[in-house]
PDB file of C-alpha atoms in Angstrom:
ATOM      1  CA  UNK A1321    -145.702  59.654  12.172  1.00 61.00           C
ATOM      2  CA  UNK A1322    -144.108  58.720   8.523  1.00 79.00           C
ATOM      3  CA  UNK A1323    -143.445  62.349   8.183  1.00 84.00           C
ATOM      4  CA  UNK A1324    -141.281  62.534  11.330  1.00 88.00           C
ATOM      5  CA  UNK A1325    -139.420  59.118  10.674  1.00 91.00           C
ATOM      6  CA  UNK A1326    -138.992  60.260   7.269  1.00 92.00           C
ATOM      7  CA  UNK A1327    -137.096  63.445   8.689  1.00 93.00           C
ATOM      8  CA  UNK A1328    -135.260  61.898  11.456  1.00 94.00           C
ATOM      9  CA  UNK A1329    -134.027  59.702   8.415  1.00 95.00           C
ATOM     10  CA  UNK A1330    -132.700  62.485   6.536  1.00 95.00           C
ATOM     11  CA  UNK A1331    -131.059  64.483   9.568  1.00 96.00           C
ATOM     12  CA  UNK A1332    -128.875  61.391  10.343  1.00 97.00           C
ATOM     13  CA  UNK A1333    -128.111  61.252   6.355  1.00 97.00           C
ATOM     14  CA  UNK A1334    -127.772  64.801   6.016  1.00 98.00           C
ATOM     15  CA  UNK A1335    -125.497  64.406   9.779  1.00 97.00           C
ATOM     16  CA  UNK A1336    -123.374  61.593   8.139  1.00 98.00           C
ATOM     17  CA  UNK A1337    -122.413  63.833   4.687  1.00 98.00           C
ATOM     18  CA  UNK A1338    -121.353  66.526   7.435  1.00 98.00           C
ATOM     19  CA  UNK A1339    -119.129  64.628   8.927  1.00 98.00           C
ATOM     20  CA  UNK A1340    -117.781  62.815   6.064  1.00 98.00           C
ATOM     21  CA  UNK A1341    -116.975  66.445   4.333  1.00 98.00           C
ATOM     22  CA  UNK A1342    -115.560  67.915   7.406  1.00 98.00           C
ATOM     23  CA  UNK A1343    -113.066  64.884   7.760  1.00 98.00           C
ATOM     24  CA  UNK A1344    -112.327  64.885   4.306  1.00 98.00           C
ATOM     25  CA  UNK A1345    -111.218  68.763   5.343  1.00 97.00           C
ATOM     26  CA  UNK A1346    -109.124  67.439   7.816  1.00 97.00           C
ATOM     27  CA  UNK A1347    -107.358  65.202   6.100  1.00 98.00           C
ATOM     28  CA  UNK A1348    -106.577  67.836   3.104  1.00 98.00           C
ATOM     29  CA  UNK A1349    -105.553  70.202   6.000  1.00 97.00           C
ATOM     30  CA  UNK A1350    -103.204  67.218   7.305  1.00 98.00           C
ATOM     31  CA  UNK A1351    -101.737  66.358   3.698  1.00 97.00           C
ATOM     32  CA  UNK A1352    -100.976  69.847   3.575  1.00 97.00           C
ATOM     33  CA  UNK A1353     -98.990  70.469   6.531  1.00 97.00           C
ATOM     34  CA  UNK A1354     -96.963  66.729   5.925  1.00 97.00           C
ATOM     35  CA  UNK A1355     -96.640  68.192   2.039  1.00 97.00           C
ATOM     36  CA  UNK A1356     -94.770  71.348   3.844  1.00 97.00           C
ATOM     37  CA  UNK A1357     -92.951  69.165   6.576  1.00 97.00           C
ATOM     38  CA  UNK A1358     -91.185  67.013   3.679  1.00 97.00           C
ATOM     39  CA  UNK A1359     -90.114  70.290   2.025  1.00 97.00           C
ATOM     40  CA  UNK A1360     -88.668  71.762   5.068  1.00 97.00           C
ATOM     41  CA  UNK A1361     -86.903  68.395   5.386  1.00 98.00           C
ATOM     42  CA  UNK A1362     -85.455  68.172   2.019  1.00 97.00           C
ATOM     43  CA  UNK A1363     -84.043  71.415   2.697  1.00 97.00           C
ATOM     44  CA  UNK A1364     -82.480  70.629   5.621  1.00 98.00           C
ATOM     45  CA  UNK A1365     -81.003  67.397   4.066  1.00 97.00           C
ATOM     46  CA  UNK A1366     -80.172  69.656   0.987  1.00 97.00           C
ATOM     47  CA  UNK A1367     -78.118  72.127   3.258  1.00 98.00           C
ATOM     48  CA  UNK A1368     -76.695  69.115   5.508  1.00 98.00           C
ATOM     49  CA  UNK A1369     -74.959  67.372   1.931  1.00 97.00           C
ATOM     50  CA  UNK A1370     -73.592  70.810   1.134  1.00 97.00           C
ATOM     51  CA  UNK A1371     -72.096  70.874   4.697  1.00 97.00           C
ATOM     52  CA  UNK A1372     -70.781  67.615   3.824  1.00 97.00           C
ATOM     53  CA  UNK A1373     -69.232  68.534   0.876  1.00 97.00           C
ATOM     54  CA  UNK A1374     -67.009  71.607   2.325  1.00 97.00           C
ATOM     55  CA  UNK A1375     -66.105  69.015   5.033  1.00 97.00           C
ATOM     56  CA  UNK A1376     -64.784  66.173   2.461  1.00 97.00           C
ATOM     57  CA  UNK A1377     -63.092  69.457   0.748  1.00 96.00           C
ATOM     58  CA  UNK A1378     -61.230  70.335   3.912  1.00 96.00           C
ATOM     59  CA  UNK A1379     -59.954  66.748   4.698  1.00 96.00           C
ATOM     60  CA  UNK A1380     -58.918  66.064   1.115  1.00 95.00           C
ATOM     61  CA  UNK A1381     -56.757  69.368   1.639  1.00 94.00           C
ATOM     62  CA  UNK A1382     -55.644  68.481   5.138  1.00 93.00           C
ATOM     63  CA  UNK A1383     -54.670  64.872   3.600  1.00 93.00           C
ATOM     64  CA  UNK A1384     -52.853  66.874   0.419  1.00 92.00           C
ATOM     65  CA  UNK A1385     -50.700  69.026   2.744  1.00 90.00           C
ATOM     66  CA  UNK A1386     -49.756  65.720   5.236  1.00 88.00           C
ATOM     67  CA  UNK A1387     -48.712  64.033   1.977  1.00 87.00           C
ATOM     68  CA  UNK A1388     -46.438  66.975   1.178  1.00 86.00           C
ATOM     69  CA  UNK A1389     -44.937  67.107   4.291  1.00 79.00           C
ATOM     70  CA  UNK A1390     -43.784  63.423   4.562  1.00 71.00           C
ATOM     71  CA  UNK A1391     -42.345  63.776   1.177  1.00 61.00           C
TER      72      UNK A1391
END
């Protein structure tokens, strides 16, 4: 009887480890793809503040040439 306890014991400790290592997985796998989202993001926000930039360029220009033409 102490023998079986004594193993029913260690299958729910041995469970509990499992489960612990395989969420710890999880959450690696998780970190990883958020780790990849955030790059993909700054790149976007990257390539939307270049956009930006050749848009300010243009208006300063259009503003230059509106200037000229009142003068």
């Amino acid at each position: 009887m102490n023998a079986g306890l004594e193993s029913v014991i260690l299958a729910i400790i041995i469970g509990t480890l499992a489960a612990i290592v395989y969420s710890l997985r999880v959450l690696v796998l998780m970190e990883r793809r958020i780790a990849r989202m955030d790059i993909n993001i700054e790149k976007m926000a990257g390539q939307i503040v270049k956009e930006e930039y050749k848009i300010e360029a243009v208006e300063r220009n259009i503003q230059k040439q509106l200037k000229s033409r009142k003068k």
